[in-house]
Each structure stands twice: as C-alpha cells, then as structure tokens.
XYZ file of C-alpha atoms in Angstrom:
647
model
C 0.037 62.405 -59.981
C -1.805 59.688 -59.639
C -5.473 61.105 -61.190
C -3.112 61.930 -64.072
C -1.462 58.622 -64.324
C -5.173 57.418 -64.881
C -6.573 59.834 -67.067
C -3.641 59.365 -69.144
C -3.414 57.010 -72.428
C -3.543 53.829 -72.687
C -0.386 53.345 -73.835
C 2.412 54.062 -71.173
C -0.463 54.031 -68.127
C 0.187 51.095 -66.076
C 4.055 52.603 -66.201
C 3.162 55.945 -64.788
C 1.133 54.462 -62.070
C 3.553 52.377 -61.128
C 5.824 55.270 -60.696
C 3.070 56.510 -58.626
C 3.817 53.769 -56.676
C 7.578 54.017 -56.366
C 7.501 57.099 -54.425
C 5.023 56.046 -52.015
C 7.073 52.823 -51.289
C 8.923 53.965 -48.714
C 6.213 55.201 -45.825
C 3.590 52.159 -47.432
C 3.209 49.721 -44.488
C 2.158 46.650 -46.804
C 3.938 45.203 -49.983
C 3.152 47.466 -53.278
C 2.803 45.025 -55.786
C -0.227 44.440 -53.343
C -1.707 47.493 -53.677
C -4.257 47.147 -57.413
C -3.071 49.389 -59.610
C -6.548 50.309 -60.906
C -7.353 51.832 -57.376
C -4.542 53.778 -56.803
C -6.479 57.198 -57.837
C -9.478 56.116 -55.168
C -6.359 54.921 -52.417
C -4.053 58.364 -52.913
C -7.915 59.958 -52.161
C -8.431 57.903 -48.778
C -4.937 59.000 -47.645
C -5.849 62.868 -47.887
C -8.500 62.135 -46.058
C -6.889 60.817 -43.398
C -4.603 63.250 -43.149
C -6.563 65.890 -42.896
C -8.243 64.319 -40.113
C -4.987 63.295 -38.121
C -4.218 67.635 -38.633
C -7.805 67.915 -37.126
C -6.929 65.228 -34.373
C -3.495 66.813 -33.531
C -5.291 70.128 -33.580
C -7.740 69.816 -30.867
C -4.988 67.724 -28.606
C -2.377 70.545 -29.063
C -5.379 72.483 -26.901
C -6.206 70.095 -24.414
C -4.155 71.171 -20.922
C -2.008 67.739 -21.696
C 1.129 68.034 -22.547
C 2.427 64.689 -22.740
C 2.485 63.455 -26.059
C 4.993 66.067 -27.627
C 5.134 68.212 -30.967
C 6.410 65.474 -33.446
C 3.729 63.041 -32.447
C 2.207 60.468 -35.109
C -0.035 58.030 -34.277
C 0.573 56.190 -37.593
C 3.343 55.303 -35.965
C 3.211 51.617 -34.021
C 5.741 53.611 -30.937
C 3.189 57.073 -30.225
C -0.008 54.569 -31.303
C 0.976 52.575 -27.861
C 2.023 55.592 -26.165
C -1.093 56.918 -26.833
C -3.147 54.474 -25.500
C -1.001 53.793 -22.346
C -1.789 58.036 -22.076
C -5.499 56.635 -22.446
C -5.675 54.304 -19.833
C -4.139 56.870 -17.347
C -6.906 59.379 -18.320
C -9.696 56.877 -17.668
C -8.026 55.521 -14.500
C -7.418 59.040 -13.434
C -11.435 59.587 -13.934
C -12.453 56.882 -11.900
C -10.056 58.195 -9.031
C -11.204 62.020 -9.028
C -15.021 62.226 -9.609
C -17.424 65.010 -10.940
C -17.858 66.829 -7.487
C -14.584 66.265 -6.131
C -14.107 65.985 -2.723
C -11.048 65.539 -0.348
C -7.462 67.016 -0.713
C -6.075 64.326 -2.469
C -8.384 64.741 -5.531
C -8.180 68.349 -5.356
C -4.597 68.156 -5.743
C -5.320 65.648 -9.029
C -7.779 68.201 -10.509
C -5.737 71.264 -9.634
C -2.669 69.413 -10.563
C -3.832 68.637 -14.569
C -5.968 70.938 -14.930
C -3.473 73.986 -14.483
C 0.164 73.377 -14.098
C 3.006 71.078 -14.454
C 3.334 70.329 -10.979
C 1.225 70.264 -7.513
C 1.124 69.655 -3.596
C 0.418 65.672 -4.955
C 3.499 65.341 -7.302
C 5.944 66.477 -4.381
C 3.856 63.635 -1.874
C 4.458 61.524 -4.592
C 7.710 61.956 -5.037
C 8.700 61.437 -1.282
C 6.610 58.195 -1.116
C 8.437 57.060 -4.187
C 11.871 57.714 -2.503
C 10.834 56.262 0.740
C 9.598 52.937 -0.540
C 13.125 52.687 -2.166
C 14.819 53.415 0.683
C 12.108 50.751 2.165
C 12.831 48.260 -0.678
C 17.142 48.770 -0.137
C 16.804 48.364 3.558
C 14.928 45.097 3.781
C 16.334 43.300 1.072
C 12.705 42.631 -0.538
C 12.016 42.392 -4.017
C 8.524 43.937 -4.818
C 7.506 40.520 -5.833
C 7.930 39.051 -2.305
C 6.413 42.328 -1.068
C 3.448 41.422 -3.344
C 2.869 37.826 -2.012
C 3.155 39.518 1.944
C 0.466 41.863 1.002
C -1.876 38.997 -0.282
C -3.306 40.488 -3.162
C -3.944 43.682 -1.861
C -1.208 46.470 -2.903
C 1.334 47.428 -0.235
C -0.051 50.689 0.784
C -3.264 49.292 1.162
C -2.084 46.044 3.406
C 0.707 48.245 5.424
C -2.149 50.670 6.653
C -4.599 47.695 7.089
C -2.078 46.237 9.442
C -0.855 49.107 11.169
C -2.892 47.963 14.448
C -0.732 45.402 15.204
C 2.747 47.560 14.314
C 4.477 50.222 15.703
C 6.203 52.746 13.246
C 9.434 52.122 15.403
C 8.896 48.560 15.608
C 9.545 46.555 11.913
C 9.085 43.199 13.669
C 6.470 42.063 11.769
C 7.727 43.267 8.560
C 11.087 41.540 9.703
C 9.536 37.772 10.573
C 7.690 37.992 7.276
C 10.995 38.762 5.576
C 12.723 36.168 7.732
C 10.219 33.457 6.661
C 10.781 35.231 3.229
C 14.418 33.644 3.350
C 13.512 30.602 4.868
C 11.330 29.170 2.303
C 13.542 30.815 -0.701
C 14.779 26.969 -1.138
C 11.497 25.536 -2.338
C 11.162 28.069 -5.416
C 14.441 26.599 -6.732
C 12.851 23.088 -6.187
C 9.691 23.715 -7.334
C 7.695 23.631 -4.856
C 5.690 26.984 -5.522
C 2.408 25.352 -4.084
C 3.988 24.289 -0.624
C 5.911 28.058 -0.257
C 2.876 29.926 -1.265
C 0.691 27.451 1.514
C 3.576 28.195 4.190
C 3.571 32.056 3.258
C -0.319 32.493 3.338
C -0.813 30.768 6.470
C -2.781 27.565 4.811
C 0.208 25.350 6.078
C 1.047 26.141 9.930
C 4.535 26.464 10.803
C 3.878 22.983 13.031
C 2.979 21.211 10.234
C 5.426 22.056 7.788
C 7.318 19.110 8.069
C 4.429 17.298 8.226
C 2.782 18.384 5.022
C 6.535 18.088 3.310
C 6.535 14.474 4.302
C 2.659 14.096 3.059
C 3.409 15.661 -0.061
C 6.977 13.961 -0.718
C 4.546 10.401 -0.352
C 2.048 12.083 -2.010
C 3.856 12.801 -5.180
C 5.687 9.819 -5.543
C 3.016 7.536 -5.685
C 1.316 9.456 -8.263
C 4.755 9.712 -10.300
C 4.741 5.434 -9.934
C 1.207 5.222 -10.544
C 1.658 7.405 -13.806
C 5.272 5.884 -14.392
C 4.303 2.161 -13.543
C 0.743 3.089 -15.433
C -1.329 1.319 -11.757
C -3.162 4.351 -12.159
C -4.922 2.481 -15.211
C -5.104 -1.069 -12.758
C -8.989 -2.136 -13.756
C -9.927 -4.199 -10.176
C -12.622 -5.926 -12.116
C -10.904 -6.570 -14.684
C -7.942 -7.775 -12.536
C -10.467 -9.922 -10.463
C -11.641 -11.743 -13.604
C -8.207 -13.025 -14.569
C -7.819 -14.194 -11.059
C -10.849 -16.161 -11.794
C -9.990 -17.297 -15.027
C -6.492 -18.885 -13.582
C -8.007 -20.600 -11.087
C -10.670 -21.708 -12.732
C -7.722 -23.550 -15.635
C -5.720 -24.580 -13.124
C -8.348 -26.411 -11.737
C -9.683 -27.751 -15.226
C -5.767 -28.910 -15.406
C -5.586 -30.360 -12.259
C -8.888 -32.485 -13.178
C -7.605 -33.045 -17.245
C -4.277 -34.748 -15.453
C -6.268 -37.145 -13.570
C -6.959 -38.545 -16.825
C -4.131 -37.272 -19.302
C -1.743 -39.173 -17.157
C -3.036 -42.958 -16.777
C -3.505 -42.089 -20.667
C -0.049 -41.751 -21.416
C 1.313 -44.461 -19.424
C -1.151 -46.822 -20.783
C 0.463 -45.410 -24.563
C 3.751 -45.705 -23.875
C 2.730 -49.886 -22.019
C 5.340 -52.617 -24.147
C 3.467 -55.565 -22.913
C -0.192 -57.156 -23.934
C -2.293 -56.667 -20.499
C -4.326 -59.120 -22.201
C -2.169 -61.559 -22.494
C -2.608 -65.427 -21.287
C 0.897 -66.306 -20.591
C 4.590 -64.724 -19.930
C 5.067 -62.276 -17.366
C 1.581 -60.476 -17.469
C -0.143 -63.812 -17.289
C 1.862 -65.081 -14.101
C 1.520 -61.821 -12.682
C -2.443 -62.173 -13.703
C -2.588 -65.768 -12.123
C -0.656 -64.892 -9.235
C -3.793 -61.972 -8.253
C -6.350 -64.271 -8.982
C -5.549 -67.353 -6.652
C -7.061 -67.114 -2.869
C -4.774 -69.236 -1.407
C -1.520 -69.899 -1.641
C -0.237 -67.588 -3.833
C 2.761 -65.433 -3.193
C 3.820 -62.854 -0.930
C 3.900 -59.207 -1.672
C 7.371 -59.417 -1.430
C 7.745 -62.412 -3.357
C 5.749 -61.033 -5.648
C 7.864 -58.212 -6.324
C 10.934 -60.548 -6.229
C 9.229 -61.892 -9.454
C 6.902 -58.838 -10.973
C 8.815 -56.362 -10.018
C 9.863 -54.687 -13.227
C 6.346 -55.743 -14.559
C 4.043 -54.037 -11.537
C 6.435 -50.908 -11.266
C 5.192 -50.172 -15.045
C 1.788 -50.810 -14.513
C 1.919 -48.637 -11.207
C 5.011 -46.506 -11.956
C 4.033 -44.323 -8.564
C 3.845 -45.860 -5.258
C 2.598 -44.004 -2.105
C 4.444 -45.886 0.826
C 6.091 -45.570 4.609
C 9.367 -45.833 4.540
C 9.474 -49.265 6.146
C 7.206 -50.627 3.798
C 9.358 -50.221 1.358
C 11.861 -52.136 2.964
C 9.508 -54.614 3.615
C 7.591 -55.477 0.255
C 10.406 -54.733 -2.211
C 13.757 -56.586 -2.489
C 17.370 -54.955 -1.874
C 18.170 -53.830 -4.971
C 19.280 -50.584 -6.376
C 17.555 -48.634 -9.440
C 13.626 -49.902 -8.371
C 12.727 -46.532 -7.943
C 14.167 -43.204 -10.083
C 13.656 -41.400 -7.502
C 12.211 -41.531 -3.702
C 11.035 -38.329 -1.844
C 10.684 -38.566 1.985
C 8.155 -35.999 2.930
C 8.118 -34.721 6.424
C 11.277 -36.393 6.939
C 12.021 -34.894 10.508
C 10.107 -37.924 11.376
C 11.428 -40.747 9.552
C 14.364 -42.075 11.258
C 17.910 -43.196 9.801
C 17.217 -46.526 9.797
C 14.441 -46.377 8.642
C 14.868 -44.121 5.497
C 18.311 -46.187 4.314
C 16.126 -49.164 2.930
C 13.923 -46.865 1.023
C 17.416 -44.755 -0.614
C 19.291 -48.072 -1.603
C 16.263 -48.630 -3.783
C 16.444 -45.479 -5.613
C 18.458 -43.594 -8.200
C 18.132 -40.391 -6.677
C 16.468 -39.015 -3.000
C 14.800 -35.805 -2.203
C 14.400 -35.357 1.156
C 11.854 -33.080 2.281
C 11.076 -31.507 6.243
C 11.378 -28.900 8.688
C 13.673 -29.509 11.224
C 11.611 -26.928 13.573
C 8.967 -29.226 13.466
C 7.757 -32.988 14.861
C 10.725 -35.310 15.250
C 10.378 -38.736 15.087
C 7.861 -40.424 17.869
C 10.425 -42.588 20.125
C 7.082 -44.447 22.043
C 8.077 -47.707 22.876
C 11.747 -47.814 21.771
C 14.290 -49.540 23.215
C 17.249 -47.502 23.991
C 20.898 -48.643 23.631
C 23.902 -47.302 25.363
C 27.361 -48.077 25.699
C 26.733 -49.447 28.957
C 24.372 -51.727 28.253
C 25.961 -53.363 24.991
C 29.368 -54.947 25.976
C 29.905 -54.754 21.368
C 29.737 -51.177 21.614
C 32.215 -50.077 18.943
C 33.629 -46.609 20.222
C 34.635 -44.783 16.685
C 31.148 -45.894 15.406
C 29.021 -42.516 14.806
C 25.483 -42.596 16.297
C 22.787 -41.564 13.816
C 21.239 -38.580 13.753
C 18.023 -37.283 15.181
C 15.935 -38.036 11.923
C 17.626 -38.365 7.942
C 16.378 -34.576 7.507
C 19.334 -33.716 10.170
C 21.642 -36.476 8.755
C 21.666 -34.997 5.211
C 21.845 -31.665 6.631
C 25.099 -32.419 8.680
C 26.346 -34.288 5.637
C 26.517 -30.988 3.652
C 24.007 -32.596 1.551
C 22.408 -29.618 -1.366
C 20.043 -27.866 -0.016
C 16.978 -25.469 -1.213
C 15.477 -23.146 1.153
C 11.656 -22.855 0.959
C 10.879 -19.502 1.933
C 7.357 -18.717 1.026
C 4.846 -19.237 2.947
C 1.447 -20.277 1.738
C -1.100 -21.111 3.941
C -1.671 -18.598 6.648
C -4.562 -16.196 4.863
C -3.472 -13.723 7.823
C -0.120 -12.729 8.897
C -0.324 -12.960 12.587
C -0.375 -16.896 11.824
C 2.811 -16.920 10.759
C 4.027 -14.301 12.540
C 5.223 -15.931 16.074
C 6.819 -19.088 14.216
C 8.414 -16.926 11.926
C 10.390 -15.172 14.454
C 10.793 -17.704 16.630
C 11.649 -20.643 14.614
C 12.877 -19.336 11.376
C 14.700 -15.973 11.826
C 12.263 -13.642 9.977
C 13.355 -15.683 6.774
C 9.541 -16.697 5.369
C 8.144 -14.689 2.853
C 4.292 -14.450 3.586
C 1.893 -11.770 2.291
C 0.958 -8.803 4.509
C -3.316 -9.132 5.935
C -5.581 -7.334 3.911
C -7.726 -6.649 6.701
C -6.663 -5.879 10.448
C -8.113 -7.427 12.847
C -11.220 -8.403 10.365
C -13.469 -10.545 11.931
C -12.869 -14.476 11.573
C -9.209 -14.212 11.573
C -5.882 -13.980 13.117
C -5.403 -15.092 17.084
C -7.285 -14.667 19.499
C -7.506 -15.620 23.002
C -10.792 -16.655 25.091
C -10.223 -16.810 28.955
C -12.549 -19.783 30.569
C -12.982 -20.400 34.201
C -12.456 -23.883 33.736
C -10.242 -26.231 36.107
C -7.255 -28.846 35.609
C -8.281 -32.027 37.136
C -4.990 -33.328 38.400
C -6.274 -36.373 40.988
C -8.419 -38.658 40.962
C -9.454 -41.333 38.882
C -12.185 -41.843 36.278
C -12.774 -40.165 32.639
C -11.946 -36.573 34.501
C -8.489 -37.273 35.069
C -5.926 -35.074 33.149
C -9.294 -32.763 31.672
C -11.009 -29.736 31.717
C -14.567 -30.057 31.343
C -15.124 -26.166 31.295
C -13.016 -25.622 27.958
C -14.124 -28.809 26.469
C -17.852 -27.741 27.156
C -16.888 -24.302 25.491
C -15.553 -25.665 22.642
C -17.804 -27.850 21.167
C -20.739 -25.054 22.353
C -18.651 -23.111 19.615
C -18.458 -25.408 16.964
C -22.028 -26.317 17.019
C -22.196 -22.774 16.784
C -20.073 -22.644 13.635
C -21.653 -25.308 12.237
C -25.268 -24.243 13.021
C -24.264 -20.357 10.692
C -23.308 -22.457 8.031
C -26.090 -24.595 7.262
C -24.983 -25.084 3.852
C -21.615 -26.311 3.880
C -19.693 -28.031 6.830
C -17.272 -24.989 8.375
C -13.328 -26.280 7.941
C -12.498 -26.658 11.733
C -10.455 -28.862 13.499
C -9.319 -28.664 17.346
C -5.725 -29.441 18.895
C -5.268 -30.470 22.614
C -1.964 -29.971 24.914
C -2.856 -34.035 25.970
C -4.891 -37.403 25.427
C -7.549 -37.064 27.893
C -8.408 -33.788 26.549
C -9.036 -34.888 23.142
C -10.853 -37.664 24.267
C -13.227 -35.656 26.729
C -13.916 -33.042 23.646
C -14.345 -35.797 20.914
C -16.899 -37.326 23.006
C -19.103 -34.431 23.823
C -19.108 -34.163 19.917
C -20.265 -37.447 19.359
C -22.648 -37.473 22.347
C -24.740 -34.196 21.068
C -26.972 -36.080 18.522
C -25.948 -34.083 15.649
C -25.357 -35.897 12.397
C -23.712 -33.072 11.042
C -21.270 -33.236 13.407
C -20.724 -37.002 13.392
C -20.679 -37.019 9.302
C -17.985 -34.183 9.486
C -15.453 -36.374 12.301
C -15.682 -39.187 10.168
C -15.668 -37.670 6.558
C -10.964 -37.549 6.204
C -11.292 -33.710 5.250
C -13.433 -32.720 8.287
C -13.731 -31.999 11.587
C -10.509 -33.003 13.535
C -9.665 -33.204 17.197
C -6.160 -34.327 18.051
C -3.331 -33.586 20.503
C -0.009 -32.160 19.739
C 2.115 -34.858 18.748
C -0.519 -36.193 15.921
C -1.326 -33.056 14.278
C 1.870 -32.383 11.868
C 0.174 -32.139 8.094
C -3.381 -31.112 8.474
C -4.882 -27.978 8.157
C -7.614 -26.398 8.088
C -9.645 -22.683 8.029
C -9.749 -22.306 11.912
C -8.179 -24.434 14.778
C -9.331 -24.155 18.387
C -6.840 -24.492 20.757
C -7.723 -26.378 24.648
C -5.062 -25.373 26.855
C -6.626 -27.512 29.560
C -4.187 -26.353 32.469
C -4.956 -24.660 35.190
C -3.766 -23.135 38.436
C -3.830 -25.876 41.404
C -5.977 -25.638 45.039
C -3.083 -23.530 46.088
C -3.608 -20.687 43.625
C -0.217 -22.005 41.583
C 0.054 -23.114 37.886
C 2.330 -25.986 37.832
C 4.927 -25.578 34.576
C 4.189 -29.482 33.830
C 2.610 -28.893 30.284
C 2.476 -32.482 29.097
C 5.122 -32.922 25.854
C 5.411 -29.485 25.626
C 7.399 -29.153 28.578
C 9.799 -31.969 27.396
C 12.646 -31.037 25.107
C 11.977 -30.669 22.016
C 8.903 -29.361 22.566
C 9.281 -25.602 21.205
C 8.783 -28.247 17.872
C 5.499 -29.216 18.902
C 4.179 -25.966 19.454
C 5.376 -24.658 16.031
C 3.305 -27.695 14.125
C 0.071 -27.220 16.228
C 0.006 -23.043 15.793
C 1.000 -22.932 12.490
C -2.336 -25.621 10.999
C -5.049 -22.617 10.543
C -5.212 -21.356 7.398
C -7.301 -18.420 8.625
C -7.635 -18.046 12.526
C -6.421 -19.542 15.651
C -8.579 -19.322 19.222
C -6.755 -20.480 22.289
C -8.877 -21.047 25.207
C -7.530 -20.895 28.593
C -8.057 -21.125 32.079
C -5.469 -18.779 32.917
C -4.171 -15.649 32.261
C -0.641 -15.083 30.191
C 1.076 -13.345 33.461
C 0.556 -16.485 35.651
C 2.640 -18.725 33.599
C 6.168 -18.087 35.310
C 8.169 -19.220 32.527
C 10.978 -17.983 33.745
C 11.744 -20.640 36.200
C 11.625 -23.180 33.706
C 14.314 -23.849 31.381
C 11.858 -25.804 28.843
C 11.948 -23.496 25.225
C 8.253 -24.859 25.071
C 7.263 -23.120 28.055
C 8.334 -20.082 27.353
C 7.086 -20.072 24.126
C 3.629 -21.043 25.097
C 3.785 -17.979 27.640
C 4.977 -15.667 24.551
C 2.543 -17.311 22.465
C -0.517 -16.021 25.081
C 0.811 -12.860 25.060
C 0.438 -12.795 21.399
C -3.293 -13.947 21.301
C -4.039 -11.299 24.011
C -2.575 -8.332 23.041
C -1.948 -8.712 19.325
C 1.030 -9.365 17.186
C 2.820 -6.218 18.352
C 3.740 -8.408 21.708
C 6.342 -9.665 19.225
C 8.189 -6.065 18.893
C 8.745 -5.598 22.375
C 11.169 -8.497 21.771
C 14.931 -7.223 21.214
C 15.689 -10.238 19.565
C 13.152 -9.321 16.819
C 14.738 -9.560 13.565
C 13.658 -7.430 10.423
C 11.612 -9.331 8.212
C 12.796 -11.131 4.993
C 9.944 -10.403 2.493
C 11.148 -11.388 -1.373
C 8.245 -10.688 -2.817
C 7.904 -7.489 -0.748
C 11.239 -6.101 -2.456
C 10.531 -6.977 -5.839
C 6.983 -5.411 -5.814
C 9.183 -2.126 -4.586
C 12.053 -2.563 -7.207
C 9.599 -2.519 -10.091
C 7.885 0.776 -8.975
C-alpha cells in the first residue's frame, strides 16, 4: 500500500499516504505526523526487514533447551525487552559459575539441570535452602537488610560458613548477641545517626566507648552546626588581629588628640580677656605675680574663685585640701568623685561634698581602710559631752553611703589580671564569685600566674641593728631576681615592683637595690612608673606586670612559726592581703621561708592568717587548691553567658 500510494498521481498522493499512515498508527511507537511522508515507501521496507529477522530470532530461541521466555514473546515490547535481558544476565552469570570442564557436583547438577530437563538434584537443594532461610528469617526477627550489615559485605552463606568455627549448629548465641545489639542500636536509625550504628555494628566503635564517642560526637556536631550557624567557621585570625590593632592604635591617637582637643575647647568657650590689665583677670594676674605679701590660697579663692575654677575647671585634690584652700560654699564644684574612698574618712570627705552639686563615691570596701596612725581616739569615757543618741561615723564614707542606702553600681569586670589565677583567690574570697574576668589563654605558660619559691632564709626576731624584723635570705633572692629580669631585657626596663609583709623588709630590699651599682636599677626606683618596693599598707593603686612577694617570716629557734604576721594579723587585715595580691597584672611570686603546712592557722582567729595560709596553698599547688573549698561558689561570668547565648 504504501509503494502504491507513491507511485500513484500526483494528485490525491499525499492523501493515500497518509492513509498509509492511519493504519499503522496504532502499533507506531513515535508521533506520525513525525514520520516524512516522502519516506514512508523506504520505512514500510525497514519494518519487513525487521520482521523477518525477529521470525529468524524467535526461530533459533524456540530451539535452544530454554524455555523461559514463552510462545507469545516480543521483544518490541518494553515488558519481554527487560525480561529478556534479566534472562541474559542469568545466562552469563550462570557461565561464570559452571565452566567449560566442569567439575564438582554442584556444577554438574547446573549443566545437567539446563541442559536436559525442567528440574534437577540442585533445584530440590535449592528449594530446601530457600525454605530454611525463611524459617531462619521468621524465627529471628531479622530483616535481610540487618542480616546484610552482620555479614559485612560478604553474602550470608558465605559469612555463616566463614564463621562456623566459633558456632555450634545447636548453639545460635552468636547469631542471637548480634541480633540483640541489632535491637539495641535500632534507636539511632530513627535519629540519624547511621554513621555511629554502622561504627557500633562493625566493631570500629567498642562497646566501652560508646558512650564515649556519643558524647564526642554530640560536641562534635554542635560546634560545627554553631560554627556554620554563627558563620566562626569563616573567623579570619589575621584579619581579626588587624582590627585589634587598628582600635588600639585610634584609641590611643584619641587619647593623645584629647590632650589637646580639650584645653582647646575650654579656651573657646573662655568669657573673659586673659589679657586683660584690670577687673577680675588683672587682680587675679597681680595677685600671682607679687612675692610677698600677696594672698593666701584660700584667700585667693575667697576672691578668684569663680574666675580660677574657669581657667582650671578640673582640680586633682585630697579631700582635706579641699577643705582647706576653698571656702564653705555649696555649687564650687558640679561634681566631686572620691576615688578609693575606703580610705577617706567621714570627716574628712563632708568638706569636699558641701562644695559640690553632686558626689560619686568610688572604693572597695574589701580593700585598705583608712590609716588610723597617730589618731587620737575618743570614747564615752573619756569625754564627760558625750551625747548618747549621737551616731558614730562609719568606718570610711564608702561604708557610710553604703549603710545610707545610697544608689549603687556594681563593677563587676575585672580588668587587669592578664591570667585568671590572679583574680582567682580574691574573687572567691572577697567577692563571692561575682567578677567577671576572662578565662587564661595559656595554662601555666611561662611568666604568669602564682607561683611560690621556698628560701631557707630566717626571721630575725632579736636583736638590734638594721637586721631586726628582716630576712636577709629572701631579700638577697629577690633583688638576685630582678637584676636578673632586668639584665633579659636590656632594652626596656621590665614592669616589676615588690610588696613586703613589714617596714624593715622593704627597707633591707630597697637598699640592696640601691647598693648594687646599677644605674638601671636606680633610674627605674626613681622614674614614678618603675620599679616599686613597698609594704602592705602603702601599696593600694599601683600595679604593675609582675610583683614579688617577701614573706619574711620564719619558724623561731624552737622549730615554731609564730602567727604574729605584722598588720596582717590585725583585724582588718584579710583587706590588706586582697590589695597587695591582686597589683600584678601578669604574675605573682611569693617567696617564703616556710612551707604552707607549718602555718597553723587554725589557732588563730585573724581572717588574714588564714587567708595567707590558703593563699600558699594556692601558689604551691595551683588554683585548683581553691575547689577543695566547700564554700566555693560557681562563678559569675557575664561575658561568659553572652558569648554562649549568641551561639
């Protein structure tokens, strides 16, 4: 039909094709108004060819001894095209298994089997292992997934003979843990933990350290889920150290800039003619220039006062100076601060407030309180005006405006102390765990923290002379370690400064310094920033990068070490110790003469003495001394919980 469709006329041949067309629609696998109607003579021709070769194909299969495919097979048909090849790949598997010269029953059976009938001695062996690994499968309870994962990759025939040294037939106790362990670790596929159950069920992860490895992996995975989440995974350290630079490096240029922006703008916003010959600024003027005679610095202010207070609007003063050089008079000042004001007393800080606005009083009541040296005491004994329902001051006008419900602000952070363990003792001690300080970078890194050097030095308690109330053998070891210091930093002086438990101590240490010729040493006790020596009571507001500590005490001729400790035995002198250990901005060395244990601080009642003893502890045996403390209190770290909030 369709040679004659094109060897018909012209006229009416593209209709009879198509109608060529029409009736091969139906078994056509593409679209027909595809299919070029010019070719359909040469296409109709292809197709008997190919049929005549699928007749050829079916021919020679319908004599091969398979049987399988059936009479009504097509393999233009998608269905017997796969079922063909699946029949394919069992032919070539079943070549590799039963080679040319057979040998053994088992391929004998094969051959035998296909070769000449339906069924053989293998199909019936088959069938019974089929039926008993059922039976197997409904027994145990195992899918023949988990039975693939117990045979690790091998198949289950294979691994159940490999293994059968170590089973008996009557024995399914190995077969049973592995199921066991099967239903143990079920829970971590729903969680999605495939890589930890495959590790337990493979033997990478050991039963022992399962929990282990959970608790590894649970870290593990979260901080990679913050780092991605929080994007610290991208944190660029150089990067990150370059800003660092770049802020301190404008907040110094700021620092510097005020030095000058300030003096600036007060001499802008000056109402008055410094130049000026006559009126205020010229008596004022006349006043500084005379030699003799002139007034006094009170009088001066009686006078000037408005005048100097705008030429030198900020005035750096003790708190009885104040009361001294400037008249009683309210609204001189806008506002006074007292700093370290647990050492100004009452009295002394009322002249000061009356002259002010507004007060801010700044201390810390755990540290120095004022000196009472040379005061005069007054009881109600000894004053027959004593006026019962008066109310005695307080200790210092830190405690009076804290007992007078004054507004406070709590300063919690802690800046100085470049290692923790500096802060560490005074913290729990002193301030209940509340300062915020930053964690060490480095433990135990050399050149900071506490330490504690043990000398075999001697307290010389009698006699008279220089030696009295020293110990030569600390004092000697001390300044042999700052010359030492000072001699491995040639280029720069190293920030020390040394704190003694008494006078005579400083004294003796001071003068070795001064007597070992070395002007580096005398230009760095002299220069205000330098090298320090001082005793307790003198040391509140320096610092520096390390402080050496000179116990000086020692045990007496009878083997005892007295519990007389100089001001640190008195009361209040807990207060003492906090100022002098908490100076170093870097590290603290005590050095001793004796060890913690002989310091029996608990026949004293003294807070400083027991301290002191805790405080040795610490520099021997580290900052974990602290936790054997039940009093220890957890740590109140603000910054600490914000850093964990954000990730």
């Amino acid at each position: 039909a369709a040679v004659a469709a094109d060897e018909s006329g012209f006229f009416g041949r593209k209709k009879r094709r198509r109608a060529v067309l029409a009736m091969l629609a139906e078994v056509m696998a593409v679209d027909p108004a595809t299919v070029p109607l010019k070719s359909l003579s040469e296409l109709t021709g292809q197709l008997n060819a190919s049929y005549k070769q699928l007749a050829e194909f079916r021919r020679r299969l319908s004599e091969s001894p398979l049987s399988m495919l059936g009479y009504a097979w097509n393999p233009l048909i998608k269905n017997d095209a796969d079922h063909l090849r699946a029949t394919v790949a069992v032919l070539q598997r079943l070549v590799e298994l039963v080679p040319a010269s057979p040998s053994g029953e088992l391929a004998a059976n094969i051959r035998e089997f296909y070769s000449s009938t339906a069924q053989g001695d293998c199909a019936s062996l088959l069938a019974t292992l089929a039926s008993s690994w059922e039976q197997l499968v409904a027994a145990t309870g195992v899918s023949y997934e988990q039975q693939a994962e117990w045979a690790q990759g091998s198949s289950f025939i294979a691994w159940w003979w490999q293994t059968r040294a170590g089973r008996h037939l009557q024995d399914s106790e190995t077969l049973g843990n592995w199921i066991e362990l099967i239903e143990h670790v079920e829970p971590l596929r729903g969680a999605g933990m495939l890589s930890a159950r495959a590790g337990i069920l493979t033997g990478e992860i050991s039963a022992e350290d399962a929990a282990l490895a959970f608790d590894y992996g649970s870290a593990k995975s979260s901080v990679a889920e913050r780092l991605d989440a929080t994007r610290l995974g991208d944190f660029d350290v150089a990067a990150h150290a370059r800003s660092i630079q770049r802020f301190t490096s404008s907040t110094r240029a700021i620092r510097d800039e005020l030095r000058r922006a300030i003096p600036a703008q007060l001499l802008a916003a000056r109402r008055f003619d410094a130049d000026a010959s006559s009126g205020q600024v010229g008596g004022l003027r006349r006043q500084l220039d005379r030699r003799r005679g002139g007034m006094s610095v009170r009088a001066l202010m009686a006078n000037y006062g408005d005048l100097i207070t705008r030429i030198m609007p900020c005035t750096l003063m003790s708190p009885d100076s104040v009361a001294r050089f400037f008249p009683a008079g309210q609204g001189i000042f806008d506002i006074v601060v007292f700093d370290e004001a647990s050492q100004i007393r009452v009295a002394d800080a009322i002249g000061a407030m009356g002259r002010a606005n507004s007060v801010v009083v700044v201390g810390d009541s755990k540290q120095m309180p004022p000196t009472s040296f040379a005061e005069a005491g007054v009881s109600a004994d000894d004053d027959e005006d004593y006026n019962t329902d008066a109310v005695a001051d307080e200790e210092s006008i830190l405690t009076e405006c804290v007992h007078a419900l004054v507004p406070q602000q709590w300063l919690s952070w802690h800046y100085r102390s470049q290692d923790e363990a500096l802060i560490a003792f005074s913290n729990f001690h002193y301030y209940s765990g509340q300062l915020a300080s930053f964690p060490a970078p480095l433990a135990s890194s050399s050149g900071h923290g506490i330490s504690l050097v043990r000398v075999d030095g001697h307290f010389q308690r009698d006699g008279r002379g220089k030696e009295l109330r020293t110990n030569r053998v600390e004092a000697e070891r001390i300044v042999e370690e700052i010359r030492r210091r000072f001699a491995a930093s040639p280029e720069e002086a190293p920030s020390l400064g040394v704190i003694t438990f008494n006078a005579q101590q400083r004294d003796l240490i001071e003068n070795l310094l001064r007597d070992a010729a070395d002007d580096r040493l005398l230009q760095a006790l002299d220069e205000p920033d330098g090298l320090f020596v001082k005793n307790l009571e003198n040391v509140q507001g320096d610092e520096r990068d390390t402080i050496l500590f000179s116990v000086a005490f020692s045990k007496n001729a009878k083997g005892v070490l007295p519990l007389n400790f100089g001001p640190l035995s008195k009361p209040g002198g807990e207060r003492r110790l906090n100022v002098a250990i908490t100076r170093a901005r870097r590290e603290v060395v005590l050095y001793s003469s004796f060890d913690p244990s002989d310091l029996r601080a608990e026949e004293t009642g003294q807070i400083g003495t027991k301290h002191l003893k805790a405080y040795l502890e610490m520099a021997k045996r580290g900052v974990e001394a602290l936790v054997e403390d039940d009093r220890r209190q957890p740590v109140i770290d603000r910054h600490r919980d914000e850093v964990a909030d954000a990730l």
